[in-house]
Amino acid sequence: MTGDFTEIGRALPRKEDRRLVSGRGRYLDDLAFPGALHVSFVRSPHAHARILGIDSAEASEMPGVVGVFTGRDLDQMTTRLRLAPPIEGLQPTEMTTLPIDKVRFHGDPVVCVVATDRYLAEDAAECVTVDYEQLPAVTSIAEALAPDAALVDDSLSSNLVSHQSLNVGDPAARRAEAHRVVEARFALHRHTHVPLETRGCVADWDEGRAHLNMHIGNQVPHPLRSQLAARLGLSESQVTVISPDVGGAFGQKIALYREELTVAALSRHLRRPVRWREDRMENLMAAAHAREYECRTRASVSETGRILGLELEIDEDFGGYCFYPANYMARVIALIMTGPYRIQDYAYEVRVALTNKCGAGPMRAPMAITSWVMEGTIDAIARELELDPVELRRINALGPEDLPYKMPTGEILEDVSPRETLEIAVEAIDVAAFRERQEKALAEGRFLGLGLCTVIESTTYGSEFYKAAGIPGSGHESAWVRIEPSGAVNASVGLMGTGQGYESPLSQAVAEGLGVRSEDVTVHMGNTDIAPYGMGSRGGRGATAGGGTLYLCALKARERVLAIAASMLDLNDAGGLRMRAGQIERMIGDDWQETGLALPDVARRAYLDPLALPEGIAPGLDFSHSYDPPAMTYSNSTHACEVEVDPQTGAISIDRYLVAEDAGTVLNPIVVRGQQQGAIAMGLSGALLEQVVYDGTGQNLSATLADYLVASPNELPEFEILHHHTPNRRTPAGIKGMAEGGVMGAIGVIANAVSDALAPRGVTIERLPLTPQSIRALLRETAPSSTKRTQP
Amino acid sequence: MTAPTHDPLTLSLSVNGETHEIRVPARKLLSDVLREDLALTGTHVGCEHGVCGACTILIDGRPARACLTFAAQMEGHEVTTVEAMGRPDALSVLQQALHEEHGLQCGFCTPGIVVTFEHYLRENPDPTAEEVRDVLSGNLCRCTGYQNIVAAVLKAAARMRGEAA
Ligand code: FES
Ligand code: FES
């Protein structure tokens, strides 16, 4: 472990486990609200249709039904969502809480039925009739961008909702002078998050206080509260957002969705608690989707394989509605594309299209495709120039001598180690031995493949990054630490965990800063009245922004504690004092010795005997702090995996999987390891099995877990994890953040490994997922003319 | 269409060794009755179509999906839920192993996994990793990647057999 820490880096099992493992967790649907009403949504059966009329007379008369509400009703109770940040090439968008004139995807919520019980609400929802006039559905990027395309959003000039480009250096000149220009294509398919706990909320309007308590599993309680208050016309003092235990989110529980706003508005309207529990079909159809991209690269290379210039095109299918500015995710992919490699001449063009599908949002590693595109491009160069892919990576990768490195997009990499993780992974997997096995296997008609994928993972976004990208918003985080009169330590931060296991690592950050044991710290999260206003959990910012802020706040607290202790010990200052495990120690000679004074003694003095405090020190021990991380922090890793592909069945088996990862200072290695495994699993699951499927008319064909396949333990290998720790010099305690790179690496490495395995059959993977059917289709398309392996 | 009537019926439901007289509609799912009428919220609902395994309970000692069962079918049967298997301050051997091996993250899938393997390990005290993976394939976990869950089950099995692990 890095640094000279006593609490940071301890492998502490998680504090939340005892309640969760025994079934005593409290998730949203476990909370009881006497007299609560339940809603059910009537959803569009069409991808694109005009709403001609809604007949809810029969439903309104049914037993238990309290009311039936339409888009027009909700428009009276809420304001519209307008997204219009001043970003060049981005069309401003606006949406009503529920659709009024037309629906834009299969599953769009049209009517909200409120009843005394969920079963009755669903009965009544079935009896609402909506009269539609079907419109032509736009179901692909190509269709969306065709000149005569139907408009998904009637208020826009085209379906091209966002368009950005950049040209740095002179990529065209590099192309002209290149030894070879290598082109490659990559298509990532539509995914969805599938948290095991679906969405839901309980809105509880307190008429007496004119106050809304919104219980909702959410990653960003404060920004959610701001949005909720604004759209209900309330002040932020009138809304409390409370997040109980959350059964996974992965980016799906960030935005304020229309269903949730509807429930909140109706609680106020009906002056009753109102609750909604999304069912799995709704979650798969209408919660949020992600990741549908088509990318093309053009690399100009020298004879030795040095990349002289890179040109990138990204097209994204954003679905029917913008819950986020449409440039949000694709732009980051373009910004960090060159990642681990020395490239200065770079151009990109990013186009985001609206289609008649569920709206897209960030999903764990919103930039997931990045590493596959870059590393797939490297492999394409290796194939075309008949160079060793490992050697090719070596000559292009950033080494210590290149750092800090300013990417062509202006992003700065420092304290990263892509060449080192590459070497660690290459050595551990033993490429030479694998190539021998591969040759032998091929002679027997078996297809083995080795994939490599180096990842530069953008983790914590600071305010500087947002400012540079023209996005309003902040990357700061806030914390408080309070030592109670008994010496008990409470702390809080604006994050909200959704399964990551924050309670132990964040306690460790506080304990390290203060000088107590992690076991004696309690971190309170997920209630906007208790936690300070912070930007919440997204990306990999939990450790750097959350842990970092808590650590700095705890340092502040320690300073005060030691100042009071010094006066209690009749010392002039706290110079020779420290606190360890809550005991005040004093340096005598070369030795730290106990003083007999402990944190409870100091706390008692601070609260109960303030007149005895040194001059200038106020009573109590209550601290707060905010911190804005550097523009961006980066972690890095190299993934390596061996696969075997069965050409008869198209089945892929993963024989070995390892990752060498540099995540800097680690707060809690158990939790980090869990995040690494979970991220890789999510990446592989997505690359091998998962797929949101729409037919040509925009019908969603994958709305059950029997159709949308998530990996079971039978499809996933054991993950070997090799650590390398380079602390970030610009963050508190050297923390960098992590938890999304695993997804990026897994997608890239599995695609590259399968391409390697099928190279003798002339097959290159340009499109995911790698289902048996898709592999068989590729093999059928390419005649088995050659069985020669071109790679060394 | 006229609304069907859903008059409640009275049934006596034996859960975790305790008998409850309750009045619920005949169509109410066992998962909902356990959670809403008996306040046993450890049985989670992740899909309501029998795929995810989060709602796994024991009926007469055998694992079953509470979301595919009507409470009315349980007359004369014994239901066991995760609440009977250990408490936060007195975890079962399996629960303790899941804690030590970091076999859970959000914990939403965990009760179903605990119920599945409390039963499985009683019948198969010495499973291989392969066998554990096979059985675990009936429970979706979106967070962990399963590796640590397998390790925890193997550790619990060894401890239950009296081996040091
Ligand atoms: S909720 Fe019963 S199997 Fe998913
Ligand atoms: S721990 Fe989250 S689904 Fe298993």
Short mmCIF file of N, CA and C in Angstrom, two decimals, chain A residues 13-14 17-25 27 29-30 58 62-63 117-120 123 126-127 192-198 246-248 250 277 279-281 363-364 498-500 670-671 673-675 677-679 681-682 685 690 703-706 708 710-714 716-719, chain B residues 1-4 6 27-29 31-32 35-36 41-49 51-52 54 82-91 94-96 98-111 114 130 132-134 136-148 150:
data_model
loop_
_atom_site.label_atom_id
_atom_site.label_comp_id
_atom_site.label_asym_id
_atom_site.label_seq_id
_atom_site.Cartn_x
_atom_site.Cartn_y
_atom_site.Cartn_z
N PRO A 13 -13.75 -5.53 6.49
CA PRO A 13 -15.04 -5.95 5.92
C PRO A 13 -16.07 -4.85 6.11
N ARG A 14 -17.09 -4.87 5.31
CA ARG A 14 -18.01 -3.73 5.25
C ARG A 14 -18.97 -3.65 6.43
N ASP A 17 -22.80 -4.87 5.85
CA ASP A 17 -23.12 -6.26 5.53
C ASP A 17 -24.10 -6.92 6.49
N ARG A 18 -23.93 -6.66 7.80
CA ARG A 18 -24.73 -7.41 8.77
C ARG A 18 -26.23 -7.25 8.53
N ARG A 19 -26.63 -6.03 8.24
CA ARG A 19 -28.07 -5.85 8.02
C ARG A 19 -28.49 -6.43 6.66
N LEU A 20 -27.63 -6.27 5.66
CA LEU A 20 -28.03 -6.69 4.32
C LEU A 20 -28.06 -8.22 4.19
N VAL A 21 -27.10 -8.86 4.80
CA VAL A 21 -26.97 -10.31 4.63
C VAL A 21 -28.04 -11.07 5.43
N SER A 22 -28.61 -10.41 6.41
CA SER A 22 -29.63 -11.08 7.24
C SER A 22 -31.04 -10.65 6.85
N GLY A 23 -31.16 -9.93 5.74
CA GLY A 23 -32.51 -9.53 5.28
C GLY A 23 -33.07 -8.36 6.06
N ARG A 24 -32.23 -7.66 6.83
CA ARG A 24 -32.71 -6.51 7.61
C ARG A 24 -32.33 -5.18 6.99
N GLY A 25 -31.88 -5.18 5.74
CA GLY A 25 -31.69 -3.91 5.07
C GLY A 25 -33.03 -3.22 4.90
N TYR A 27 -34.70 -1.26 2.02
CA TYR A 27 -34.75 -0.71 0.67
C TYR A 27 -36.08 0.04 0.54
N ASP A 29 -38.86 -0.23 -1.03
CA ASP A 29 -40.16 -0.88 -0.93
C ASP A 29 -40.38 -1.54 0.44
N ASP A 30 -39.35 -1.51 1.28
CA ASP A 30 -39.49 -2.07 2.63
C ASP A 30 -40.07 -1.05 3.61
N GLU A 58 -64.07 4.73 -17.38
CA GLU A 58 -64.28 3.44 -16.74
C GLU A 58 -63.28 3.21 -15.60
N MET A 62 -63.54 2.52 -11.02
CA MET A 62 -63.20 1.20 -10.49
C MET A 62 -62.87 1.25 -9.00
N PRO A 63 -63.05 0.10 -8.32
CA PRO A 63 -62.83 0.08 -6.88
C PRO A 63 -61.42 0.52 -6.52
N ASP A 117 -54.21 0.57 -3.81
CA ASP A 117 -53.38 -0.64 -3.74
C ASP A 117 -52.79 -0.89 -5.13
N ARG A 118 -51.64 -1.50 -5.18
CA ARG A 118 -50.94 -1.66 -6.46
C ARG A 118 -51.74 -2.55 -7.42
N TYR A 119 -52.34 -3.60 -6.88
CA TYR A 119 -53.10 -4.50 -7.74
C TYR A 119 -54.28 -3.76 -8.38
N LEU A 120 -54.96 -2.94 -7.57
CA LEU A 120 -56.13 -2.22 -8.09
C LEU A 120 -55.69 -1.16 -9.10
N ASP A 123 -55.14 -2.94 -12.30
CA ASP A 123 -56.44 -3.29 -12.91
C ASP A 123 -56.99 -2.10 -13.67
N GLU A 126 -55.34 -0.98 -16.92
CA GLU A 126 -55.70 -1.79 -18.09
C GLU A 126 -56.99 -1.31 -18.74
N CYS A 127 -57.79 -0.57 -17.98
CA CYS A 127 -59.08 -0.13 -18.52
C CYS A 127 -59.05 1.29 -19.08
N THR A 192 -28.82 -1.88 -21.01
CA THR A 192 -29.48 -1.18 -19.93
C THR A 192 -28.92 -1.67 -18.60
N HIS A 193 -29.19 -0.91 -17.54
CA HIS A 193 -28.42 -1.05 -16.30
C HIS A 193 -28.79 -2.27 -15.48
N VAL A 194 -30.06 -2.60 -15.44
CA VAL A 194 -30.56 -3.73 -14.65
C VAL A 194 -30.07 -3.74 -13.20
N PRO A 195 -30.32 -2.67 -12.45
CA PRO A 195 -30.10 -2.81 -11.02
C PRO A 195 -31.08 -3.87 -10.53
N LEU A 196 -30.67 -4.69 -9.57
CA LEU A 196 -31.59 -5.76 -9.17
C LEU A 196 -32.83 -5.19 -8.48
N GLU A 197 -32.64 -4.07 -7.80
CA GLU A 197 -33.82 -3.35 -7.30
C GLU A 197 -34.24 -2.36 -8.39
N THR A 198 -35.46 -2.45 -8.84
CA THR A 198 -35.94 -1.52 -9.86
C THR A 198 -36.09 -0.13 -9.24
N VAL A 246 -30.02 0.98 -1.22
CA VAL A 246 -30.36 0.95 -2.64
C VAL A 246 -29.79 -0.32 -3.27
N GLY A 247 -30.63 -1.01 -4.01
CA GLY A 247 -30.22 -2.28 -4.62
C GLY A 247 -29.62 -2.12 -5.99
N GLY A 248 -28.59 -1.28 -6.08
CA GLY A 248 -27.88 -1.09 -7.35
C GLY A 248 -28.46 0.06 -8.15
N PHE A 250 -25.94 1.94 -10.93
CA PHE A 250 -25.06 1.91 -12.10
C PHE A 250 -25.31 3.06 -13.07
N ARG A 277 -43.71 1.49 -7.39
CA ARG A 277 -42.65 0.48 -7.50
C ARG A 277 -42.64 0.03 -8.95
N ASP A 279 -42.04 -2.13 -12.11
CA ASP A 279 -41.83 -3.57 -12.30
C ASP A 279 -40.68 -3.78 -13.28
N ARG A 280 -40.28 -5.03 -13.39
CA ARG A 280 -39.08 -5.30 -14.20
C ARG A 280 -39.29 -4.97 -15.67
N MET A 281 -40.50 -5.20 -16.15
CA MET A 281 -40.75 -4.88 -17.55
C MET A 281 -40.60 -3.38 -17.80
N MET A 363 -24.27 5.01 -18.04
CA MET A 363 -24.28 3.71 -17.37
C MET A 363 -22.84 3.44 -16.97
N ARG A 364 -22.63 2.88 -15.80
CA ARG A 364 -21.29 2.57 -15.30
C ARG A 364 -20.29 2.53 -16.45
N THR A 498 -24.94 3.12 -3.63
CA THR A 498 -26.04 2.30 -4.11
C THR A 498 -25.59 0.84 -4.18
N GLY A 499 -24.71 0.50 -3.24
CA GLY A 499 -24.21 -0.87 -3.18
C GLY A 499 -22.69 -0.96 -3.17
N GLN A 500 -22.03 0.16 -3.42
CA GLN A 500 -20.56 0.12 -3.48
C GLN A 500 -19.96 -0.24 -2.13
N ILE A 670 -10.55 -4.37 0.07
CA ILE A 670 -11.64 -5.34 -0.12
C ILE A 670 -12.71 -4.73 -1.02
N VAL A 671 -13.06 -3.50 -0.70
CA VAL A 671 -14.11 -2.83 -1.46
C VAL A 671 -13.65 -2.58 -2.90
N ARG A 673 -11.46 -4.29 -4.63
CA ARG A 673 -11.43 -5.55 -5.34
C ARG A 673 -12.84 -5.94 -5.79
N GLY A 674 -13.79 -5.73 -4.91
CA GLY A 674 -15.18 -6.02 -5.27
C GLY A 674 -15.64 -5.17 -6.44
N GLN A 675 -15.24 -3.91 -6.44
CA GLN A 675 -15.62 -3.03 -7.55
C GLN A 675 -14.95 -3.47 -8.84
N GLN A 677 -14.01 -6.55 -9.67
CA GLN A 677 -14.68 -7.77 -10.15
C GLN A 677 -16.06 -7.44 -10.73
N GLY A 678 -16.79 -6.59 -10.03
CA GLY A 678 -18.14 -6.25 -10.48
C GLY A 678 -18.11 -5.51 -11.81
N ALA A 679 -17.14 -4.63 -11.98
CA ALA A 679 -17.06 -3.86 -13.23
C ALA A 679 -16.69 -4.76 -14.40
N ALA A 681 -17.21 -7.93 -14.62
CA ALA A 681 -18.36 -8.80 -14.87
C ALA A 681 -19.42 -8.06 -15.69
N MET A 682 -19.65 -6.80 -15.35
CA MET A 682 -20.66 -6.04 -16.08
C MET A 682 -20.22 -5.83 -17.54
N SER A 685 -20.53 -9.27 -19.33
CA SER A 685 -21.95 -9.59 -19.49
C SER A 685 -22.53 -8.80 -20.65
N GLU A 690 -25.84 -9.27 -23.16
CA GLU A 690 -26.92 -8.31 -22.99
C GLU A 690 -27.21 -7.59 -24.30
N ALA A 703 -37.98 -7.12 -22.98
CA ALA A 703 -38.47 -6.49 -21.77
C ALA A 703 -38.68 -7.46 -20.60
N THR A 704 -38.11 -8.66 -20.70
CA THR A 704 -38.08 -9.54 -19.51
C THR A 704 -36.64 -10.01 -19.34
N LEU A 705 -36.34 -10.54 -18.17
CA LEU A 705 -34.98 -11.05 -17.93
C LEU A 705 -34.75 -12.39 -18.63
N ALA A 706 -35.80 -12.93 -19.26
CA ALA A 706 -35.60 -14.12 -20.09
C ALA A 706 -35.16 -13.71 -21.49
N TYR A 708 -33.67 -10.24 -22.02
CA TYR A 708 -32.48 -9.43 -21.80
C TYR A 708 -31.59 -10.24 -20.86
N VAL A 710 -28.55 -11.39 -18.60
CA VAL A 710 -27.45 -10.90 -17.76
C VAL A 710 -26.63 -12.12 -17.35
N ALA A 711 -25.31 -11.96 -17.34
CA ALA A 711 -24.44 -13.11 -17.10
C ALA A 711 -24.73 -13.78 -15.76
N SER A 712 -24.73 -15.09 -15.77
CA SER A 712 -24.79 -15.89 -14.55
C SER A 712 -23.36 -16.33 -14.26
N PRO A 713 -23.13 -16.95 -13.09
CA PRO A 713 -21.75 -17.34 -12.79
C PRO A 713 -21.17 -18.33 -13.80
N ASN A 714 -22.02 -18.99 -14.56
CA ASN A 714 -21.49 -19.96 -15.53
C ASN A 714 -20.78 -19.30 -16.70
N LEU A 716 -18.98 -16.44 -16.42
CA LEU A 716 -17.90 -15.55 -16.00
C LEU A 716 -16.74 -16.33 -15.40
N PRO A 717 -15.51 -15.90 -15.74
CA PRO A 717 -14.34 -16.58 -15.20
C PRO A 717 -13.97 -16.02 -13.82
N GLU A 718 -12.93 -16.58 -13.23
CA GLU A 718 -12.31 -15.95 -12.06
C GLU A 718 -11.44 -14.80 -12.59
N PHE A 719 -11.40 -13.72 -11.85
CA PHE A 719 -10.57 -12.60 -12.30
C PHE A 719 -9.31 -12.53 -11.45
N MET B 1 -65.68 -4.04 -20.37
CA MET B 1 -65.12 -4.96 -19.36
C MET B 1 -65.58 -4.53 -17.97
N THR B 2 -65.99 -5.48 -17.15
CA THR B 2 -66.32 -5.13 -15.76
C THR B 2 -65.20 -5.60 -14.86
N ALA B 3 -65.01 -4.85 -13.81
CA ALA B 3 -63.92 -5.17 -12.90
C ALA B 3 -64.21 -6.49 -12.18
N PRO B 4 -63.22 -7.36 -12.11
CA PRO B 4 -63.43 -8.59 -11.35
C PRO B 4 -63.53 -8.25 -9.87
N HIS B 6 -62.44 -8.89 -6.06
CA HIS B 6 -61.27 -9.45 -5.39
C HIS B 6 -61.52 -9.49 -3.91
N ARG B 27 -55.60 -13.60 -5.33
CA ARG B 27 -54.57 -13.44 -6.35
C ARG B 27 -53.28 -12.82 -5.80
N LYS B 28 -53.23 -12.56 -4.51
CA LYS B 28 -52.04 -11.86 -4.00
C LYS B 28 -50.84 -12.80 -3.92
N LEU B 29 -49.74 -12.35 -4.44
CA LEU B 29 -48.52 -13.16 -4.49
C LEU B 29 -47.96 -13.39 -3.09
N SER B 31 -44.92 -13.36 -2.29
CA SER B 31 -43.88 -12.36 -2.02
C SER B 31 -44.50 -11.09 -1.44
N ASP B 32 -45.62 -10.65 -2.00
CA ASP B 32 -46.27 -9.43 -1.51
C ASP B 32 -46.88 -9.65 -0.12
N ARG B 35 -44.13 -9.60 2.50
CA ARG B 35 -43.55 -8.28 2.67
C ARG B 35 -44.54 -7.27 3.24
N GLU B 36 -45.77 -7.30 2.71
CA GLU B 36 -46.72 -6.24 3.09
C GLU B 36 -47.58 -6.64 4.29
N THR B 41 -39.65 -8.21 5.18
CA THR B 41 -39.22 -7.57 3.94
C THR B 41 -37.86 -8.10 3.44
N GLY B 42 -37.34 -9.13 4.08
CA GLY B 42 -36.09 -9.71 3.60
C GLY B 42 -36.25 -10.42 2.26
N THR B 43 -37.44 -10.90 1.98
CA THR B 43 -37.71 -11.54 0.69
C THR B 43 -37.88 -10.44 -0.35
N HIS B 44 -36.93 -10.33 -1.27
CA HIS B 44 -36.95 -9.21 -2.20
C HIS B 44 -37.61 -9.59 -3.52
N VAL B 45 -38.13 -8.56 -4.16
CA VAL B 45 -38.76 -8.76 -5.45
C VAL B 45 -37.91 -8.04 -6.50
N GLY B 46 -37.30 -8.80 -7.40
CA GLY B 46 -36.43 -8.19 -8.40
C GLY B 46 -37.00 -8.27 -9.80
N CYS B 47 -37.93 -9.21 -10.04
CA CYS B 47 -38.40 -9.35 -11.42
C CYS B 47 -39.86 -9.76 -11.52
N GLU B 48 -40.39 -10.43 -10.51
CA GLU B 48 -41.78 -10.92 -10.55
C GLU B 48 -42.03 -11.83 -11.75
N HIS B 49 -40.96 -12.37 -12.36
CA HIS B 49 -41.23 -13.40 -13.35
C HIS B 49 -40.31 -14.60 -13.23
N VAL B 51 -37.10 -15.17 -12.70
CA VAL B 51 -35.76 -15.31 -13.26
C VAL B 51 -34.65 -14.92 -12.28
N CYS B 52 -34.87 -13.89 -11.47
CA CYS B 52 -33.74 -13.31 -10.74
C CYS B 52 -33.40 -14.05 -9.44
N ALA B 54 -34.26 -13.35 -6.41
CA ALA B 54 -34.18 -12.52 -5.20
C ALA B 54 -35.27 -12.89 -4.19
N VAL B 82 -35.62 -15.65 4.84
CA VAL B 82 -34.25 -15.32 5.28
C VAL B 82 -34.24 -14.84 6.74
N GLU B 83 -35.35 -14.28 7.19
CA GLU B 83 -35.38 -13.77 8.57
C GLU B 83 -35.16 -14.88 9.60
N ALA B 84 -35.40 -16.13 9.20
CA ALA B 84 -35.24 -17.24 10.15
C ALA B 84 -33.81 -17.76 10.16
N MET B 85 -32.95 -17.22 9.32
CA MET B 85 -31.64 -17.85 9.12
C MET B 85 -30.50 -17.20 9.88
N GLY B 86 -30.72 -16.05 10.42
CA GLY B 86 -29.66 -15.38 11.17
C GLY B 86 -30.06 -13.95 11.40
N ARG B 87 -29.46 -13.34 12.40
CA ARG B 87 -29.79 -11.95 12.71
C ARG B 87 -28.51 -11.12 12.56
N PRO B 88 -28.66 -9.80 12.46
CA PRO B 88 -27.44 -8.98 12.30
C PRO B 88 -26.39 -9.27 13.38
N ASP B 89 -26.85 -9.53 14.60
CA ASP B 89 -25.88 -9.77 15.68
C ASP B 89 -25.59 -11.25 15.89
N ALA B 90 -26.21 -12.10 15.10
CA ALA B 90 -25.94 -13.54 15.19
C ALA B 90 -26.08 -14.14 13.81
N LEU B 91 -25.10 -13.84 12.95
CA LEU B 91 -25.17 -14.31 11.57
C LEU B 91 -25.00 -15.82 11.52
N LEU B 94 -23.07 -19.26 6.96
CA LEU B 94 -23.04 -18.82 5.56
C LEU B 94 -23.04 -17.29 5.47
N GLN B 95 -23.87 -16.66 6.27
CA GLN B 95 -23.92 -15.19 6.24
C GLN B 95 -22.58 -14.60 6.67
N GLN B 96 -21.98 -15.20 7.69
CA GLN B 96 -20.68 -14.72 8.16
C GLN B 96 -19.64 -14.85 7.04
N LEU B 98 -20.20 -14.87 3.82
CA LEU B 98 -20.48 -13.86 2.78
C LEU B 98 -19.90 -12.51 3.19
N HIS B 99 -20.04 -12.19 4.46
CA HIS B 99 -19.48 -10.94 4.99
C HIS B 99 -17.95 -10.95 4.85
N GLU B 100 -17.33 -12.02 5.28
CA GLU B 100 -15.85 -12.06 5.26
C GLU B 100 -15.29 -12.06 3.85
N GLU B 101 -15.97 -12.71 2.92
CA GLU B 101 -15.45 -12.83 1.56
C GLU B 101 -15.93 -11.70 0.65
N HIS B 102 -16.62 -10.74 1.20
CA HIS B 102 -17.20 -9.64 0.41
C HIS B 102 -18.09 -10.19 -0.70
N GLY B 103 -18.97 -11.08 -0.30
CA GLY B 103 -19.85 -11.75 -1.26
C GLY B 103 -21.12 -10.98 -1.57
N LEU B 104 -21.15 -9.71 -1.21
CA LEU B 104 -22.33 -8.90 -1.53
C LEU B 104 -21.91 -7.45 -1.70
N GLN B 105 -22.66 -6.74 -2.51
CA GLN B 105 -22.44 -5.29 -2.62
C GLN B 105 -23.74 -4.56 -2.27
N CYS B 106 -24.66 -4.43 -3.21
CA CYS B 106 -25.90 -3.75 -2.83
C CYS B 106 -26.74 -4.61 -1.91
N GLY B 107 -26.52 -5.92 -1.94
CA GLY B 107 -27.21 -6.81 -1.01
C GLY B 107 -28.63 -7.15 -1.39
N PHE B 108 -29.09 -6.69 -2.54
CA PHE B 108 -30.50 -6.93 -2.88
C PHE B 108 -30.72 -8.40 -3.27
N CYS B 109 -29.72 -8.99 -3.91
CA CYS B 109 -29.82 -10.40 -4.30
C CYS B 109 -29.53 -11.33 -3.14
N THR B 110 -28.92 -10.80 -2.08
CA THR B 110 -28.29 -11.64 -1.05
C THR B 110 -29.27 -12.53 -0.29
N PRO B 111 -30.42 -12.03 0.16
CA PRO B 111 -31.32 -12.94 0.88
C PRO B 111 -31.69 -14.18 0.05
N VAL B 114 -28.74 -16.46 0.18
CA VAL B 114 -28.63 -17.09 1.50
C VAL B 114 -29.61 -18.25 1.61
N GLU B 130 -17.46 -25.71 -9.05
CA GLU B 130 -18.30 -25.87 -10.24
C GLU B 130 -19.77 -26.05 -9.86
N VAL B 132 -21.20 -25.20 -7.08
CA VAL B 132 -21.73 -23.97 -6.48
C VAL B 132 -22.12 -22.99 -7.58
N ARG B 133 -21.27 -22.86 -8.58
CA ARG B 133 -21.58 -21.95 -9.70
C ARG B 133 -22.86 -22.37 -10.40
N ASP B 134 -23.02 -23.67 -10.57
CA ASP B 134 -24.22 -24.17 -11.22
C ASP B 134 -25.48 -23.77 -10.46
N LEU B 136 -25.77 -21.45 -8.21
CA LEU B 136 -25.85 -20.00 -8.11
C LEU B 136 -26.42 -19.39 -9.39
N SER B 137 -26.37 -20.13 -10.49
CA SER B 137 -26.87 -19.56 -11.74
C SER B 137 -28.37 -19.28 -11.69
N GLY B 138 -29.04 -19.75 -10.64
CA GLY B 138 -30.46 -19.42 -10.46
C GLY B 138 -30.68 -18.10 -9.76
N ASN B 139 -29.61 -17.45 -9.35
CA ASN B 139 -29.75 -16.16 -8.65
C ASN B 139 -28.93 -15.10 -9.37
N LEU B 140 -29.57 -14.10 -9.90
CA LEU B 140 -28.82 -13.03 -10.56
C LEU B 140 -28.19 -12.11 -9.54
N CYS B 141 -26.94 -11.77 -9.76
CA CYS B 141 -26.31 -10.71 -8.98
C CYS B 141 -25.69 -9.74 -9.97
N ARG B 142 -26.09 -8.50 -9.91
CA ARG B 142 -25.60 -7.51 -10.87
C ARG B 142 -24.32 -6.87 -10.39
N CYS B 143 -24.01 -7.01 -9.09
CA CYS B 143 -22.91 -6.21 -8.52
C CYS B 143 -21.58 -6.94 -8.43
N THR B 144 -21.58 -8.20 -8.05
CA THR B 144 -20.34 -8.79 -7.53
C THR B 144 -19.49 -9.53 -8.55
N GLY B 145 -20.08 -9.99 -9.66
CA GLY B 145 -19.33 -10.86 -10.55
C GLY B 145 -19.24 -12.29 -10.03
N TYR B 146 -19.91 -12.58 -8.94
CA TYR B 146 -20.12 -13.92 -8.38
C TYR B 146 -18.91 -14.57 -7.71
N GLN B 147 -17.71 -14.20 -8.11
CA GLN B 147 -16.51 -14.90 -7.64
C GLN B 147 -16.46 -14.99 -6.12
N ASN B 148 -16.75 -13.88 -5.45
CA ASN B 148 -16.68 -13.87 -3.99
C ASN B 148 -17.83 -14.64 -3.35
N VAL B 150 -19.09 -17.40 -4.60
CA VAL B 150 -18.66 -18.80 -4.68
C VAL B 150 -17.66 -19.09 -3.57
#
